[in-house]
Amino acid sequence: MGEIREPLRELTECGLPQALEVMGERWSFMILRASFNGLHHFEEFLSELGIARNILSNRLAKLVEHGILKREPCADDRRKIEYRLTEKGSDLLPAMLALRQWGQKYGSGAPENPVLVDERDRLPIGPVSILAHDGRILTLRDLWFVRPDKIGLRSDGTQAEASAGLGRGDVIDLAAAKKTG
Amino acid sequence: MGEIREPLRELTECGLPQALEVMGERWSFMILRASFNGLHHFEEFLSELGIARNILSNRLAKLVEHGILKREPCADDRRKIEYRLTEKGSDLLPAMLALRQWGQKYGSGAPENPVLVDERDRLPIGPVSILAHDGRILTLRDLWFVRPDKIGLRSDGTQAEASAGLGRGDVIDLAAAKKTG
DNA sequence: AGCAACTGGTTTTGATTCGAAACTTGGTTT
DNA sequence: AAACCAAGTTTCGAATCAAAACCAGTTGCT
């Protein structure tokens, strides 16, 4: 027993829901971006983002609770609280940049104001990319969803096309989504 | 006049708000993931995601409206509607994967069920990465936010540390956020 | 010491959104 | 025709969001 329930939900086992639990809420990413931009204090976030006080308070508490920001009293002015990115928070940079780049690509062609550059040559960074284990850049066409127990399996090619029905097949043809673009 | 208002809001000019306008809503990313996983129909999303019907209807309409999915009647069964990723929608793959990987890294160590592999060797993909224009992988320490008119400027090094105050400086020290992790 | 101003909240009160369940409309199966 | 199915829409109560007022330590000023 227990096999019958949640039939398609097998597909759901990935980190996305957990990521969205925190970052899926309305202002979380904007606060994160402000944090990357060097803002640390409540009133700074408030005036930068134009968010309501109570919501900001709530979001900051949640981000702290989830270990994305850390909250510590300011040494020199004990009214102030410093909110700073933790390592866990900083690790959201690729996700934030990928979103930002996507928004930039498809949004109103307004030029982004603080441009991210490589400190080495001060040239704008390239696109956030999906890399293979050996560093090759992968596109949608290069990818497959496979069941964990099938990793590394050499396929004889025939199952490549037999992937329409989810939940039973070993492999899901991601390229199918691309063909229709 | 016009210089005084929106003092810090200069920082806000990037694609993130536009990306969040669509993808920031509660179920958008989960629907997108289901779409990448090969689901195309209303009832499929419904049973896969466990979302309310009216919300799903609303989200799908918004995703279509924003050109992330396209909605077309099914040829063989005219009751059915096919929702398919557009190119614009497919371009969200790096953002979705970055989020997923982050959630995976910090979530409950549950193994992800459909693992993304490189079709070439069937090995799991690497982390979504920020690349320099020449393909080097960049980390937080390698990055600077600079004003658009300062791109490519060779700095004499002294301004590297003088970056605490936003809005006036030419450059924002992203590494400052890292030091505290 | 006394008082205004500042920082980071909390409370209160409406507006919006979410969610479950029932209902509708057109298409298909038998 | 009757039953059924896919994709919605409607209705209504619950949760969330937002604007504004209020509150409590801290600080600066005199």
Tab-separated table of C-alpha atoms (C1' of nucleotides) in Angstrom:
chain	number	residue	atom	x	y	z
A	1	MET	CA	0.000	0.000	0.000
A	2	GLY	CA	1.102	3.546	-0.640
A	3	GLU	CA	1.952	2.834	-4.239
A	4	ILE	CA	-1.369	3.970	-5.622
A	5	ARG	CA	-1.562	7.459	-4.187
A	6	GLU	CA	0.197	10.390	-5.821
A	7	PRO	CA	0.446	8.811	-9.263
A	8	LEU	CA	2.118	11.551	-11.242
A	9	ARG	CA	3.587	13.192	-8.214
A	10	GLU	CA	6.715	11.139	-8.743
A	11	LEU	CA	7.671	13.767	-11.243
A	12	THR	CA	7.580	16.312	-8.461
A	13	GLU	CA	10.620	15.141	-6.593
A	14	CYS	CA	13.042	17.931	-7.179
A	15	GLY	CA	14.344	20.934	-5.351
A	16	LEU	CA	12.053	23.427	-7.019
A	17	PRO	CA	9.177	23.337	-4.509
A	18	GLN	CA	11.608	23.833	-1.665
A	19	ALA	CA	13.234	26.748	-3.419
A	20	LEU	CA	9.863	28.318	-4.099
A	21	GLU	CA	8.726	27.943	-0.525
A	22	VAL	CA	10.962	30.877	0.342
A	23	MET	CA	11.789	32.595	-2.890
A	24	GLY	CA	8.385	32.143	-4.476
A	25	GLU	CA	6.817	34.773	-2.275
A	26	ARG	CA	6.115	38.114	-3.707
A	27	TRP	CA	9.019	40.316	-2.681
A	28	SER	CA	11.697	37.786	-1.852
A	29	PHE	CA	13.716	38.109	-5.035
A	30	MET	CA	13.596	41.879	-5.019
A	31	ILE	CA	14.887	41.923	-1.451
A	32	LEU	CA	17.586	39.477	-2.460
A	33	ARG	CA	18.637	41.678	-5.337
A	34	ALA	CA	18.768	44.717	-3.082
A	35	SER	CA	20.894	42.651	-0.746
A	36	PHE	CA	23.303	41.780	-3.535
A	37	ASN	CA	23.370	45.466	-4.369
A	38	GLY	CA	24.741	46.228	-0.950
A	39	LEU	CA	21.687	47.281	1.024
A	40	HIS	CA	21.654	46.106	4.614
A	41	HIS	CA	19.081	48.045	6.607
A	42	PHE	CA	15.336	47.965	6.989
A	43	GLU	CA	14.750	51.540	5.924
A	44	GLU	CA	17.037	51.097	2.927
A	45	PHE	CA	15.012	48.176	1.658
A	46	LEU	CA	11.869	50.097	2.399
A	47	SER	CA	12.735	53.118	0.297
A	48	GLU	CA	14.498	51.158	-2.410
A	49	LEU	CA	11.712	48.682	-3.026
A	50	GLY	CA	8.568	50.621	-2.250
A	51	ILE	CA	7.219	47.683	-0.275
A	52	ALA	CA	4.855	48.014	2.682
A	53	ARG	CA	6.500	48.032	6.105
A	54	ASN	CA	4.666	45.055	7.481
A	55	ILE	CA	5.346	42.967	4.387
A	56	LEU	CA	9.020	43.861	4.435
A	57	SER	CA	9.213	42.954	8.105
A	58	ASN	CA	7.523	39.655	7.382
A	59	ARG	CA	9.740	38.844	4.374
A	60	LEU	CA	12.974	39.709	6.136
A	61	ALA	CA	11.965	37.499	9.034
A	62	LYS	CA	11.247	34.639	6.653
A	63	LEU	CA	14.476	35.089	4.737
A	64	VAL	CA	16.348	35.061	8.030
A	65	GLU	CA	14.381	32.066	9.237
A	66	HIS	CA	15.383	30.188	6.095
A	67	GLY	CA	19.013	31.146	6.458
A	68	ILE	CA	19.205	33.323	3.364
A	69	LEU	CA	19.895	36.495	5.298
A	70	LYS	CA	21.347	36.848	8.733
A	71	ARG	CA	20.144	39.480	11.115
A	72	GLU	CA	22.501	41.125	13.529
A	73	PRO	CA	22.377	44.306	15.576
A	74	CYS	CA	24.626	47.081	14.346
A	75	ALA	CA	27.570	47.692	16.615
A	76	ASP	CA	27.863	51.458	16.248
A	77	ASP	CA	24.155	52.321	16.267
A	78	ARG	CA	22.066	49.985	18.340
A	79	ARG	CA	18.858	51.121	16.677
A	80	LYS	CA	20.026	49.576	13.461
A	81	ILE	CA	19.888	45.990	12.356
A	82	GLU	CA	22.116	44.624	9.650
A	83	TYR	CA	20.695	42.128	7.196
A	84	ARG	CA	23.432	40.345	5.292
A	85	LEU	CA	23.514	37.564	2.782
A	86	THR	CA	24.628	34.219	4.089
A	87	GLU	CA	26.434	31.736	1.904
A	88	LYS	CA	23.106	30.060	1.262
A	89	GLY	CA	21.716	33.398	0.140
A	90	SER	CA	24.701	34.169	-2.044
A	91	ASP	CA	24.204	30.837	-3.746
A	92	LEU	CA	21.013	32.206	-5.198
A	93	LEU	CA	23.033	34.480	-7.470
A	94	PRO	CA	22.830	32.217	-10.535
A	95	ALA	CA	19.075	31.894	-10.162
A	96	MET	CA	18.643	35.624	-9.733
A	97	LEU	CA	20.887	36.434	-12.656
A	98	ALA	CA	19.196	33.900	-14.899
A	99	LEU	CA	15.852	35.498	-14.113
A	100	ARG	CA	17.256	38.946	-14.616
A	101	GLN	CA	18.826	38.069	-17.936
A	102	TRP	CA	15.603	36.490	-19.111
A	103	GLY	CA	13.640	39.559	-18.097
A	104	GLN	CA	16.196	41.715	-19.853
A	105	LYS	CA	16.049	39.675	-23.046
A	106	TYR	CA	12.283	39.731	-23.347
A	107	GLY	CA	11.343	42.864	-21.474
A	108	SER	CA	11.084	46.403	-22.748
A	109	GLY	CA	14.549	46.958	-24.130
A	110	ALA	CA	15.398	49.402	-21.373
A	111	PRO	CA	19.115	49.321	-20.606
A	112	GLU	CA	19.922	47.808	-17.249
A	113	ASN	CA	21.539	50.298	-14.980
A	114	PRO	CA	24.053	48.504	-12.860
A	115	VAL	CA	25.630	46.156	-15.371
A	116	LEU	CA	27.361	43.065	-14.066
A	117	VAL	CA	30.916	42.840	-15.287
A	118	ASP	CA	33.799	40.483	-14.868
A	119	GLU	CA	36.234	42.276	-12.581
A	120	ARG	CA	39.118	40.953	-14.641
A	121	ASP	CA	38.408	42.898	-17.816
A	122	ARG	CA	35.398	44.951	-16.758
A	123	LEU	CA	33.389	43.439	-19.604
A	124	PRO	CA	29.774	42.364	-19.199
A	125	ILE	CA	29.260	38.777	-18.196
A	126	GLY	CA	27.816	36.217	-20.565
A	127	PRO	CA	24.554	34.352	-20.140
A	128	VAL	CA	23.977	32.098	-17.174
A	129	SER	CA	24.434	28.643	-18.638
A	130	ILE	CA	23.733	24.993	-18.071
A	131	LEU	CA	27.016	23.113	-18.097
A	132	ALA	CA	27.767	19.465	-18.606
A	133	HIS	CA	30.015	17.778	-16.069
A	134	ASP	CA	32.907	18.433	-18.446
A	135	GLY	CA	32.047	22.104	-18.845
A	136	ARG	CA	30.365	22.081	-22.246
A	137	ILE	CA	27.430	24.470	-22.513
A	138	LEU	CA	24.192	22.538	-22.840
A	139	THR	CA	20.954	23.583	-24.464
A	140	LEU	CA	17.480	22.187	-24.149
A	141	ARG	CA	18.189	19.782	-27.010
A	142	ASP	CA	21.117	18.240	-25.145
A	143	LEU	CA	19.125	17.347	-22.051
A	144	TRP	CA	17.153	14.360	-20.844
A	145	PHE	CA	15.197	13.718	-17.705
A	146	VAL	CA	15.988	10.198	-16.590
A	147	ARG	CA	15.114	8.131	-13.572
A	148	PRO	CA	17.935	8.135	-11.034
A	149	ASP	CA	18.622	4.442	-11.540
A	150	LYS	CA	19.184	4.938	-15.252
A	151	ILE	CA	21.999	7.473	-14.992
A	152	GLY	CA	24.860	6.707	-17.330
A	153	LEU	CA	22.928	3.982	-19.095
A	154	ARG	CA	23.827	3.633	-22.713
A	155	SER	CA	20.618	3.535	-24.649
A	156	ASP	CA	20.153	1.683	-27.915
A	157	GLY	CA	18.393	4.654	-29.421
A	158	THR	CA	14.947	3.125	-29.760
A	159	GLN	CA	13.667	4.388	-26.454
A	160	ALA	CA	14.611	7.909	-27.400
A	161	GLU	CA	11.315	8.432	-29.211
A	162	ALA	CA	9.092	6.359	-26.914
A	163	SER	CA	8.769	8.963	-24.257
A	164	ALA	CA	5.347	10.531	-24.568
A	165	GLY	CA	3.789	8.812	-21.582
A	166	LEU	CA	5.249	10.054	-18.350
A	167	GLY	CA	5.553	7.969	-15.230
A	168	ARG	CA	6.293	4.736	-17.025
A	169	GLY	CA	9.061	5.528	-19.507
A	170	ASP	CA	12.643	5.654	-18.401
A	171	VAL	CA	13.317	8.870	-20.156
A	172	ILE	CA	11.478	12.045	-20.961
A	173	ASP	CA	12.201	13.717	-24.248
A	174	LEU	CA	12.863	17.319	-23.456
A	175	ALA	CA	13.595	18.092	-27.076
A	176	ALA	CA	9.921	17.563	-27.846
A	177	ALA	CA	9.240	20.850	-26.155
A	178	LYS	CA	11.805	22.478	-28.376
A	179	LYS	CA	10.507	21.200	-31.711
A	180	THR	CA	7.369	23.221	-31.319
A	181	GLY	CA	9.110	26.505	-30.525
B	1	MET	CA	14.754	68.756	-11.135
B	2	GLY	CA	14.058	65.095	-11.195
B	3	GLU	CA	17.400	64.273	-9.652
B	4	ILE	CA	16.096	64.265	-6.124
B	5	ARG	CA	13.214	61.845	-6.479
B	6	GLU	CA	13.814	58.120	-6.608
B	7	PRO	CA	17.310	58.385	-5.219
B	8	LEU	CA	18.096	54.727	-4.859
B	9	ARG	CA	15.674	53.609	-7.475
B	10	GLU	CA	18.426	53.855	-10.057
B	11	LEU	CA	19.517	50.534	-8.729
B	12	THR	CA	16.236	49.081	-9.840
B	13	GLU	CA	16.782	49.204	-13.563
B	14	CYS	CA	17.185	45.590	-14.479
B	15	GLY	CA	15.154	42.788	-15.943
B	16	LEU	CA	14.245	41.188	-12.650
B	17	PRO	CA	10.973	43.020	-11.991
B	18	GLN	CA	9.782	42.186	-15.472
B	19	ALA	CA	10.672	38.548	-15.018
B	20	LEU	CA	8.878	38.453	-11.696
B	21	GLU	CA	5.755	40.058	-13.096
B	22	VAL	CA	4.932	36.705	-14.688
B	23	MET	CA	7.079	34.141	-12.970
B	24	GLY	CA	6.810	35.642	-9.507
B	25	GLU	CA	3.240	34.457	-9.085
B	26	ARG	CA	2.576	31.528	-6.939
B	27	TRP	CA	2.279	28.579	-9.301
B	28	SER	CA	4.039	29.851	-12.396
B	29	PHE	CA	7.317	28.021	-11.924
B	30	MET	CA	5.630	24.763	-11.006
B	31	ILE	CA	3.523	24.955	-14.159
B	32	LEU	CA	6.639	25.730	-16.134
B	33	ARG	CA	8.407	22.735	-14.704
B	34	ALA	CA	5.476	20.492	-15.509
B	35	SER	CA	5.608	21.912	-19.003
B	36	PHE	CA	9.278	21.048	-19.336
B	37	ASN	CA	8.378	17.601	-18.063
B	38	GLY	CA	6.120	17.068	-21.021
B	39	LEU	CA	2.666	17.899	-19.684
B	40	HIS	CA	0.429	19.731	-22.105
B	41	HIS	CA	-3.172	19.572	-20.927
B	42	PHE	CA	-5.260	21.316	-18.334
B	43	GLU	CA	-6.260	18.180	-16.466
B	44	GLU	CA	-2.682	16.932	-16.477
B	45	PHE	CA	-1.432	20.082	-14.787
B	46	LEU	CA	-4.361	19.881	-12.416
B	47	SER	CA	-3.629	16.393	-11.152
B	48	GLU	CA	0.140	16.780	-11.254
B	49	LEU	CA	0.299	20.015	-9.314
B	50	GLY	CA	-2.664	19.817	-6.972
B	51	ILE	CA	-3.573	23.406	-7.784
B	52	ALA	CA	-7.123	24.758	-7.713
B	53	ARG	CA	-8.915	24.787	-11.066
B	54	ASN	CA	-9.602	28.492	-11.146
B	55	ILE	CA	-6.043	29.369	-10.235
B	56	LEU	CA	-4.654	27.033	-12.870
B	57	SER	CA	-6.950	28.563	-15.443
B	58	ASN	CA	-5.829	32.014	-14.427
B	59	ARG	CA	-2.109	31.131	-14.460
B	60	LEU	CA	-2.237	29.379	-17.805
B	61	ALA	CA	-3.996	32.389	-19.280
B	62	LYS	CA	-1.311	34.687	-17.906
B	63	LEU	CA	1.522	32.488	-19.100
B	64	VAL	CA	-0.055	32.430	-22.548
B	65	GLU	CA	-0.658	36.167	-22.441
B	66	HIS	CA	3.012	36.710	-21.696
B	67	GLY	CA	4.107	34.398	-24.468
B	68	ILE	CA	5.635	31.741	-22.263
B	69	LEU	CA	3.151	29.079	-23.272
B	70	LYS	CA	1.107	28.895	-26.403
B	71	ARG	CA	-2.422	27.619	-26.373
B	72	GLU	CA	-3.782	25.687	-29.279
B	73	PRO	CA	-6.740	23.381	-29.747
B	74	CYS	CA	-5.888	19.733	-30.103
B	75	ALA	CA	-6.385	18.446	-33.628
B	76	ASP	CA	-7.588	14.939	-32.804
B	77	ASP	CA	-9.834	15.757	-29.852
B	78	ARG	CA	-11.386	19.153	-30.040
B	79	ARG	CA	-12.228	19.173	-26.364
B	80	LYS	CA	-8.564	19.309	-25.561
B	81	ILE	CA	-6.260	22.296	-25.524
B	82	GLU	CA	-2.524	21.954	-25.850
B	83	TYR	CA	-0.292	24.197	-23.824
B	84	ARG	CA	3.246	24.183	-25.125
B	85	LEU	CA	6.379	26.049	-24.265
B	86	THR	CA	7.353	28.798	-26.634
B	87	GLU	CA	10.954	29.720	-27.226
B	88	LYS	CA	10.521	32.467	-24.666
B	89	GLY	CA	9.278	29.893	-22.195
B	90	SER	CA	12.072	27.462	-22.970
B	91	ASP	CA	14.544	30.235	-22.301
B	92	LEU	CA	13.508	30.066	-18.667
B	93	LEU	CA	15.249	26.717	-18.326
B	94	PRO	CA	18.465	28.126	-16.811
B	95	ALA	CA	16.484	30.089	-14.234
B	96	MET	CA	14.360	27.087	-13.355
B	97	LEU	CA	17.343	24.787	-13.096
B	98	ALA	CA	19.292	27.239	-11.002
B	99	LEU	CA	16.393	27.430	-8.582
B	100	ARG	CA	15.972	23.688	-8.593
B	101	GLN	CA	19.657	23.086	-7.952
B	102	TRP	CA	19.648	25.575	-5.130
B	103	GLY	CA	16.616	23.942	-3.573
B	104	GLN	CA	18.274	20.582	-3.983
B	105	LYS	CA	21.499	21.743	-2.386
B	106	TYR	CA	19.869	23.214	0.694
B	107	GLY	CA	16.644	21.257	0.935
B	108	SER	CA	15.987	17.998	2.676
B	109	GLY	CA	18.500	15.748	1.014
B	110	ALA	CA	15.816	13.823	-0.793
B	111	PRO	CA	17.100	12.499	-4.099
B	112	GLU	CA	15.543	14.225	-7.087
B	113	ASN	CA	13.558	11.818	-9.132
B	114	PRO	CA	13.938	12.784	-12.718
B	115	VAL	CA	17.607	13.647	-12.933
B	116	LEU	CA	18.753	15.915	-15.722
B	117	VAL	CA	21.506	14.318	-17.739
B	118	ASP	CA	23.579	15.267	-20.733
B	119	GLU	CA	22.252	13.140	-23.570
B	120	ARG	CA	25.784	12.617	-24.838
B	121	ASP	CA	27.064	10.551	-21.921
B	122	ARG	CA	23.931	10.235	-19.792
B	123	LEU	CA	25.757	11.814	-16.884
B	124	PRO	CA	24.141	14.386	-14.602
B	125	ILE	CA	24.638	17.974	-15.600
B	126	GLY	CA	26.814	20.329	-13.623
B	127	PRO	CA	25.695	23.433	-11.796
B	128	VAL	CA	24.111	26.308	-13.666
B	129	SER	CA	26.928	28.831	-13.885
B	130	ILE	CA	27.704	32.444	-14.491
B	131	LEU	CA	30.123	32.701	-17.385
B	132	ALA	CA	32.422	35.485	-18.454
B	133	HIS	CA	32.294	36.560	-22.079
B	134	ASP	CA	35.239	34.240	-22.682
B	135	GLY	CA	33.585	31.285	-21.006
B	136	ARG	CA	35.368	31.273	-17.636
B	137	ILE	CA	33.121	30.363	-14.729
B	138	LEU	CA	32.616	33.363	-12.464
B	139	THR	CA	31.820	33.451	-8.785
B	140	LEU	CA	30.502	36.219	-6.609
B	141	ARG	CA	34.046	37.395	-5.943
B	142	ASP	CA	34.695	37.932	-9.652
B	143	LEU	CA	31.749	40.246	-10.195
B	144	TRP	CA	31.169	43.972	-10.078
B	145	PHE	CA	28.070	46.053	-10.609
B	146	VAL	CA	29.112	49.053	-12.642
B	147	ARG	CA	27.269	51.906	-14.244
B	148	PRO	CA	26.698	51.274	-17.941
B	149	ASP	CA	28.999	54.122	-18.967
B	150	LYS	CA	31.883	52.625	-17.019
B	151	ILE	CA	31.989	49.267	-18.789
B	152	GLY	CA	35.504	48.213	-19.710
B	153	LEU	CA	37.064	51.039	-17.704
B	154	ARG	CA	40.445	50.152	-16.317
B	155	SER	CA	40.417	51.092	-12.644
B	156	ASP	CA	43.473	52.056	-10.648
B	157	GLY	CA	42.460	49.728	-7.854
B	158	THR	CA	41.783	52.341	-5.231
B	159	GLN	CA	38.090	52.574	-5.928
B	160	ALA	CA	37.760	48.869	-5.397
B	161	GLU	CA	37.302	49.353	-1.670
B	162	ALA	CA	35.461	52.680	-1.718
B	163	SER	CA	32.113	51.257	-2.602
B	164	ALA	CA	29.979	51.233	0.511
B	165	GLY	CA	27.746	54.135	-0.452
B	166	LEU	CA	25.409	53.211	-3.271
B	167	GLY	CA	23.976	55.605	-5.785
B	168	ARG	CA	27.037	57.779	-6.026
B	169	GLY	CA	29.954	55.410	-6.504
B	170	ASP	CA	30.807	54.059	-9.904
B	171	VAL	CA	31.114	50.555	-8.686
B	172	ILE	CA	29.489	48.318	-6.128
B	173	ASP	CA	31.599	45.791	-4.355
B	174	LEU	CA	29.761	42.542	-4.564
B	175	ALA	CA	32.506	40.706	-2.748
B	176	ALA	CA	31.579	42.588	0.408
B	177	ALA	CA	28.526	40.394	0.632
B	178	LYS	CA	30.722	37.353	0.365
B	179	LYS	CA	33.173	38.227	3.079
B	180	THR	CA	30.462	37.968	5.665
B	181	GLY	CA	29.259	34.515	4.624
C	1	DA	C1'	17.975	65.813	31.959
C	2	DG	C1'	14.489	66.567	28.377
C	3	DC	C1'	12.695	66.261	23.841
C	4	DA	C1'	12.541	65.659	18.855
C	5	DA	C1'	13.921	62.580	15.365
C	6	DC	C1'	15.297	58.063	13.726
C	7	DT	C1'	15.107	52.859	13.257
C	8	DG	C1'	12.720	48.856	13.113
C	9	DG	C1'	9.133	47.130	13.922
C	10	DT	C1'	3.531	45.756	15.269
C	11	DT	C1'	-1.536	46.587	14.800
C	12	DT	C1'	-5.538	47.644	12.499
C	13	DT	C1'	-8.397	47.812	8.677
C	14	DG	C1'	-9.742	47.294	3.925
C	15	DA	C1'	-8.607	45.281	-0.853
C	16	DT	C1'	-6.865	41.550	-3.416
C	17	DT	C1'	-5.834	36.856	-4.108
C	18	DC	C1'	-6.254	31.877	-3.133
C	19	DG	C1'	-8.715	27.698	-2.789
C	20	DA	C1'	-12.516	24.148	-2.666
C	21	DA	C1'	-16.585	22.907	-4.565
C	22	DA	C1'	-20.372	23.388	-7.572
C	23	DC	C1'	-21.843	24.583	-12.055
C	24	DT	C1'	-21.416	25.351	-17.379
C	25	DT	C1'	-20.293	24.644	-22.191
C	26	DG	C1'	-18.912	22.203	-25.952
C	27	DG	C1'	-17.174	17.676	-27.662
C	28	DT	C1'	-16.853	12.606	-27.524
C	29	DT	C1'	-18.260	7.762	-26.678
C	30	DT	C1'	-21.559	4.129	-26.746
D	1	DA	C1'	-30.057	9.998	-26.612
D	2	DA	C1'	-27.433	9.307	-22.342
D	3	DA	C1'	-23.282	9.280	-20.143
D	4	DC	C1'	-18.983	11.151	-19.877
D	5	DC	C1'	-15.041	14.131	-20.442
D	6	DA	C1'	-11.958	18.470	-21.019
D	7	DA	C1'	-11.641	23.000	-19.948
D	8	DG	C1'	-13.216	26.401	-18.008
D	9	DT	C1'	-16.369	29.968	-14.938
D	10	DT	C1'	-18.864	31.165	-10.618
D	11	DT	C1'	-19.470	31.503	-5.830
D	12	DC	C1'	-18.021	32.132	-1.439
D	13	DG	C1'	-15.090	31.674	2.770
D	14	DA	C1'	-10.043	31.888	4.141
D	15	DA	C1'	-5.575	33.673	3.713
D	16	DT	C1'	-2.485	37.248	2.072
D	17	DC	C1'	-1.230	42.012	0.771
D	18	DA	C1'	-1.043	46.846	1.390
D	19	DA	C1'	-1.600	51.607	3.516
D	20	DA	C1'	-1.681	53.987	7.478
D	21	DA	C1'	-1.423	54.600	12.277
D	22	DC	C1'	0.749	53.411	16.322
D	23	DC	C1'	4.716	51.810	19.419
D	24	DA	C1'	9.327	51.147	21.668
D	25	DG	C1'	14.185	51.551	22.151
D	26	DT	C1'	18.268	54.824	20.615
D	27	DT	C1'	20.407	58.677	19.387
D	28	DG	C1'	21.483	63.669	18.854
D	29	DC	C1'	20.822	68.147	20.514
D	30	DT	C1'	20.431	71.600	23.832
